[in-house]
Amino acid sequence: EAGVVQSPRYKIIEKKQPVAFWCNPISGHNTLYWYLQNLGQGPELLIRYENEEAVDDSQLPKDRFSAERLKGVDSTLKIQPAELGDSAVYLCASSRTPTGELFFGEGSRLTVL
Amino acid sequence: GQNIDQPTEMTATEGAIVQINCTYQTSGFNGLFWYQQHAGEAPTFLSYNVLDGLEEKGRFSSFLSRSKGYSYLLLKELQMKDSASYLCAVRHYGGATNKLIFGTGTLLAVQP
């Protein structure tokens, strides 16, 4: 069974530029999460989807961050414009049920210069 | 609100046993996870506790006491490859949804 796939693995951009991350969850996993992880910290939830519905986006900075999961499978997370403080690893995870164990992708490491 | 505390760093010797503690304060507790994360890699699932007691899985065991808001991860027969960050994560009911909140992680260094 293929795991959660994310791309790109690494991205370096200048501040004020846009950036997008893509996630393909494990087949059959209806719940998808985007987490942000700073160095030496635990993951922090940005948004959670049940199928195509965003059921928890309370921690997503909506002035610059947006996400979508149009067909209830793949998802994209966008930042526009990026700020220096956005430098972090963006982790995507999926679970079979809303209360099930999370499977994480390898993350997308963003560096904003 | 929710609060999760775990030690920042620990050091142990190869072959020994180490216990990583996690305390939490939350309303609507609905389970506790332990994840392992090697540097530069994704977190991987280790264990899940929702009822009080000990869950054993090979060299790893996890304990939960809901009344004390306390859990620990026990690693036996330590190997060098066990050097990693160990994340405690608590699920709780937040209104109509479940939320999974992670602690900051405990960085374990296993020495020869």
CSV table of C-alpha atoms in Angstrom, one decimal:
chain,number,residue,atom,x,y,z
A,1,GLU,CA,0.0,0.0,0.0
A,2,ALA,CA,1.4,3.4,-1.0
A,3,GLY,CA,1.9,5.9,1.8
A,4,VAL,CA,1.0,9.6,1.8
A,5,VAL,CA,2.8,11.3,-1.0
A,6,GLN,CA,3.8,15.0,-0.8
A,7,SER,CA,5.5,17.3,-3.2
A,8,PRO,CA,7.7,19.2,-3.4
A,9,ARG,CA,10.0,17.9,-0.7
A,10,TYR,CA,11.9,21.1,-0.6
A,11,LYS,CA,11.0,24.7,-1.7
A,12,ILE,CA,13.0,27.9,-1.4
A,13,ILE,CA,11.3,31.1,-2.3
A,14,GLU,CA,11.7,34.8,-1.6
A,15,LYS,CA,9.3,36.5,0.7
A,16,LYS,CA,6.1,37.8,-0.8
A,17,GLN,CA,6.1,35.0,-3.4
A,18,PRO,CA,3.4,32.4,-3.6
A,19,VAL,CA,3.9,28.7,-2.9
A,20,ALA,CA,1.8,25.6,-3.2
A,21,PHE,CA,2.1,22.1,-1.7
A,22,TRP,CA,0.4,19.0,-2.9
A,23,CYS,CA,-0.7,15.9,-1.0
A,24,ASN,CA,-2.0,12.5,-2.1
A,25,PRO,CA,-3.4,10.6,0.8
A,26,ILE,CA,-3.5,6.8,1.3
A,27,SER,CA,-6.2,5.3,-0.9
A,28,GLY,CA,-9.5,5.0,1.0
A,29,HIS,CA,-8.5,7.5,3.7
A,30,ASN,CA,-11.3,10.0,3.9
A,31,THR,CA,-9.7,12.2,6.5
A,32,LEU,CA,-6.8,14.4,5.5
A,33,TYR,CA,-4.8,16.8,7.6
A,34,TRP,CA,-2.3,19.6,7.0
A,35,TYR,CA,0.1,20.2,9.8
A,36,LEU,CA,2.9,22.8,10.2
A,37,GLN,CA,6.0,21.7,12.1
A,38,ASN,CA,8.8,24.1,13.2
A,39,LEU,CA,12.2,22.9,14.2
A,40,GLY,CA,12.2,21.2,17.6
A,41,GLN,CA,8.4,21.5,17.9
A,42,GLY,CA,5.5,19.1,17.5
A,43,PRO,CA,3.1,19.3,14.5
A,44,GLU,CA,0.4,22.0,14.7
A,45,LEU,CA,-2.8,21.4,12.9
A,46,LEU,CA,-3.7,23.9,10.1
A,47,ILE,CA,-6.7,22.2,8.6
A,48,ARG,CA,-8.6,18.9,8.6
A,49,TYR,CA,-10.8,17.5,5.9
A,50,GLU,CA,-13.5,14.9,6.0
A,51,ASN,CA,-13.8,14.0,2.3
A,52,GLU,CA,-14.0,17.4,0.6
A,53,GLU,CA,-15.3,19.3,3.6
A,54,ALA,CA,-13.0,21.3,5.8
A,55,VAL,CA,-14.3,20.4,9.2
A,56,ASP,CA,-11.6,22.2,11.2
A,57,ASP,CA,-9.7,25.2,9.8
A,58,SER,CA,-9.7,27.3,13.0
A,59,GLN,CA,-5.9,27.4,13.0
A,60,LEU,CA,-5.4,28.3,9.4
A,61,PRO,CA,-4.2,31.9,8.9
A,62,LYS,CA,-6.9,32.7,6.3
A,63,ASP,CA,-5.4,36.0,5.2
A,64,ARG,CA,-2.6,34.2,3.4
A,65,PHE,CA,-3.2,30.5,3.6
A,66,SER,CA,-5.8,28.5,1.6
A,67,ALA,CA,-6.4,24.9,1.0
A,68,GLU,CA,-8.6,22.7,-1.1
A,69,ARG,CA,-9.6,19.1,-1.6
A,70,LEU,CA,-11.9,19.3,-4.5
A,71,LYS,CA,-12.7,15.7,-5.2
A,72,GLY,CA,-12.1,14.4,-1.7
A,73,VAL,CA,-8.8,12.8,-2.6
A,74,ASP,CA,-5.8,15.0,-3.3
A,75,SER,CA,-5.3,18.3,-1.5
A,76,THR,CA,-3.3,21.5,-2.1
A,77,LEU,CA,-2.1,24.0,0.5
A,78,LYS,CA,-1.2,27.5,-0.8
A,79,ILE,CA,0.5,30.4,0.8
A,80,GLN,CA,0.3,33.8,-0.8
A,81,PRO,CA,2.2,35.9,-0.1
A,82,ALA,CA,4.8,34.0,1.9
A,83,GLU,CA,6.5,35.6,4.9
A,84,LEU,CA,9.8,34.8,6.6
A,85,GLY,CA,8.0,33.2,9.5
A,86,ASP,CA,6.4,30.7,7.2
A,87,SER,CA,9.6,28.7,6.9
A,88,ALA,CA,8.8,25.3,8.3
A,89,VAL,CA,7.9,21.8,7.3
A,90,TYR,CA,4.4,21.3,6.1
A,91,LEU,CA,3.2,17.8,6.8
A,92,CYS,CA,0.2,16.1,5.3
A,93,ALA,CA,-1.4,13.1,7.0
A,94,SER,CA,-4.4,10.9,6.4
A,95,SER,CA,-6.5,8.5,8.4
A,96,ARG,CA,-9.1,5.9,7.5
A,97,THR,CA,-11.6,7.3,10.0
A,98,PRO,CA,-11.8,10.6,11.9
A,99,THR,CA,-10.6,9.0,15.0
A,100,GLY,CA,-8.1,6.6,13.5
A,101,GLU,CA,-4.3,6.6,13.5
A,102,LEU,CA,-2.6,9.2,11.3
A,103,PHE,CA,-0.2,8.3,8.6
A,104,PHE,CA,2.1,11.1,7.7
A,105,GLY,CA,3.8,12.1,4.5
A,106,GLU,CA,7.5,13.0,4.5
A,107,GLY,CA,6.6,16.7,4.5
A,108,SER,CA,7.5,19.7,2.3
A,109,ARG,CA,10.2,21.8,3.8
A,110,LEU,CA,9.7,25.5,3.0
A,111,THR,CA,12.5,28.1,3.3
A,112,VAL,CA,11.4,31.8,2.8
A,113,LEU,CA,14.3,34.2,2.2
B,1,GLY,CA,-7.5,24.9,26.8
B,2,GLN,CA,-5.2,22.0,26.2
B,3,ASN,CA,-1.7,21.5,27.5
B,4,ILE,CA,0.7,18.7,26.9
B,5,ASP,CA,4.1,18.5,28.7
B,6,GLN,CA,7.0,16.2,28.0
B,7,PRO,CA,10.7,16.5,28.6
B,8,THR,CA,12.6,18.2,25.9
B,9,GLU,CA,15.6,15.9,25.9
B,10,MET,CA,16.7,12.6,27.3
B,11,THR,CA,19.8,10.5,27.1
B,12,ALA,CA,20.1,6.7,27.6
B,13,THR,CA,22.5,3.9,27.0
B,14,GLU,CA,22.3,1.2,24.4
B,15,GLY,CA,20.6,-1.9,25.8
B,16,ALA,CA,19.0,0.0,28.7
B,17,ILE,CA,15.4,0.9,29.4
B,18,VAL,CA,14.1,4.5,29.1
B,19,GLN,CA,10.7,5.9,30.2
B,20,ILE,CA,9.4,9.1,28.5
B,21,ASN,CA,6.6,10.8,30.4
B,22,CYS,CA,3.8,12.9,29.1
B,23,THR,CA,1.3,14.8,31.2
B,24,TYR,CA,-1.7,16.5,29.7
B,25,GLN,CA,-4.7,18.7,30.6
B,26,THR,CA,-7.6,18.6,28.3
B,27,SER,CA,-11.4,18.4,28.3
B,28,GLY,CA,-13.2,15.7,26.4
B,29,PHE,CA,-10.2,13.3,26.4
B,30,ASN,CA,-10.6,10.7,23.6
B,31,GLY,CA,-7.3,8.9,23.4
B,32,LEU,CA,-3.5,9.4,23.4
B,33,PHE,CA,-1.0,8.6,20.7
B,34,TRP,CA,2.8,8.2,20.7
B,35,TYR,CA,4.7,8.8,17.5
B,36,GLN,CA,8.4,8.4,16.7
B,37,GLN,CA,10.1,10.9,14.4
B,38,HIS,CA,13.6,10.6,13.1
B,39,ALA,CA,15.4,13.8,12.1
B,40,GLY,CA,14.1,15.0,8.7
B,41,GLU,CA,11.5,12.3,8.5
B,42,ALA,CA,7.7,12.0,9.0
B,43,PRO,CA,6.3,10.9,12.3
B,44,THR,CA,5.4,7.3,12.5
B,45,PHE,CA,2.7,5.7,14.7
B,46,LEU,CA,3.9,3.7,17.8
B,47,SER,CA,1.0,3.3,20.1
B,48,TYR,CA,-2.5,4.3,21.1
B,49,ASN,CA,-4.2,4.3,24.5
B,50,VAL,CA,-7.8,5.2,25.3
B,51,LEU,CA,-8.4,3.1,28.4
B,52,ASP,CA,-6.2,3.0,31.5
B,53,GLY,CA,-3.4,0.5,31.6
B,54,LEU,CA,-0.5,-0.7,29.7
B,55,GLU,CA,-0.3,-1.5,26.0
B,56,GLU,CA,2.7,-3.6,25.0
B,57,LYS,CA,4.1,-3.9,21.5
B,58,GLY,CA,7.4,-5.6,21.2
B,59,ARG,CA,10.2,-3.4,22.8
B,60,PHE,CA,7.7,-0.5,23.2
B,61,SER,CA,5.0,-0.2,25.8
B,62,SER,CA,2.7,2.7,26.6
B,63,PHE,CA,0.8,3.4,29.8
B,64,LEU,CA,-2.2,5.7,30.4
B,65,SER,CA,-3.8,7.0,33.6
B,66,ARG,CA,-6.8,9.2,32.6
B,67,SER,CA,-7.5,10.3,36.2
B,68,LYS,CA,-3.9,11.6,36.5
B,69,GLY,CA,-3.7,13.0,33.0
B,70,TYR,CA,-0.5,11.0,32.6
B,71,SER,CA,1.1,8.6,30.1
B,72,TYR,CA,4.5,7.2,29.5
B,73,LEU,CA,6.3,5.4,26.7
B,74,LEU,CA,8.7,2.7,27.8
B,75,LEU,CA,11.4,1.6,25.4
B,76,LYS,CA,13.3,-1.6,26.3
B,77,GLU,CA,16.6,-3.0,25.0
B,78,LEU,CA,17.5,0.3,23.5
B,79,GLN,CA,19.2,0.4,20.1
B,80,MET,CA,21.1,3.2,18.4
B,81,LYS,CA,18.3,3.4,15.9
B,82,ASP,CA,15.9,4.4,18.7
B,83,SER,CA,17.5,7.9,18.7
B,84,ALA,CA,14.7,10.1,17.6
B,85,SER,CA,12.0,12.5,18.8
B,86,TYR,CA,9.0,10.9,20.6
B,87,LEU,CA,5.8,12.9,20.3
B,88,CYS,CA,2.9,12.5,22.7
B,89,ALA,CA,-0.4,13.5,21.1
B,90,VAL,CA,-3.8,13.8,22.8
B,91,ARG,CA,-7.2,13.6,21.1
B,92,HIS,CA,-10.0,15.5,22.5
B,93,TYR,CA,-13.5,16.5,21.6
B,94,GLY,CA,-13.6,20.1,20.5
B,95,GLY,CA,-17.2,21.0,19.9
B,96,ALA,CA,-18.5,18.8,17.1
B,97,THR,CA,-15.1,17.6,16.0
B,98,ASN,CA,-12.1,15.6,17.3
B,99,LYS,CA,-8.8,17.4,17.6
B,100,LEU,CA,-5.4,15.8,17.8
B,101,ILE,CA,-2.9,18.0,19.7
B,102,PHE,CA,0.8,17.2,19.7
B,103,GLY,CA,3.3,17.9,22.4
B,104,THR,CA,6.7,19.4,21.5
B,105,GLY,CA,8.4,16.1,21.5
B,106,THR,CA,11.2,14.5,23.6
B,107,LEU,CA,14.5,14.1,21.8
B,108,LEU,CA,16.1,10.8,22.8
B,109,ALA,CA,19.8,10.2,22.3
B,110,VAL,CA,20.9,6.6,22.7
B,111,GLN,CA,24.6,6.4,23.4
B,112,PRO,CA,26.9,3.3,23.0
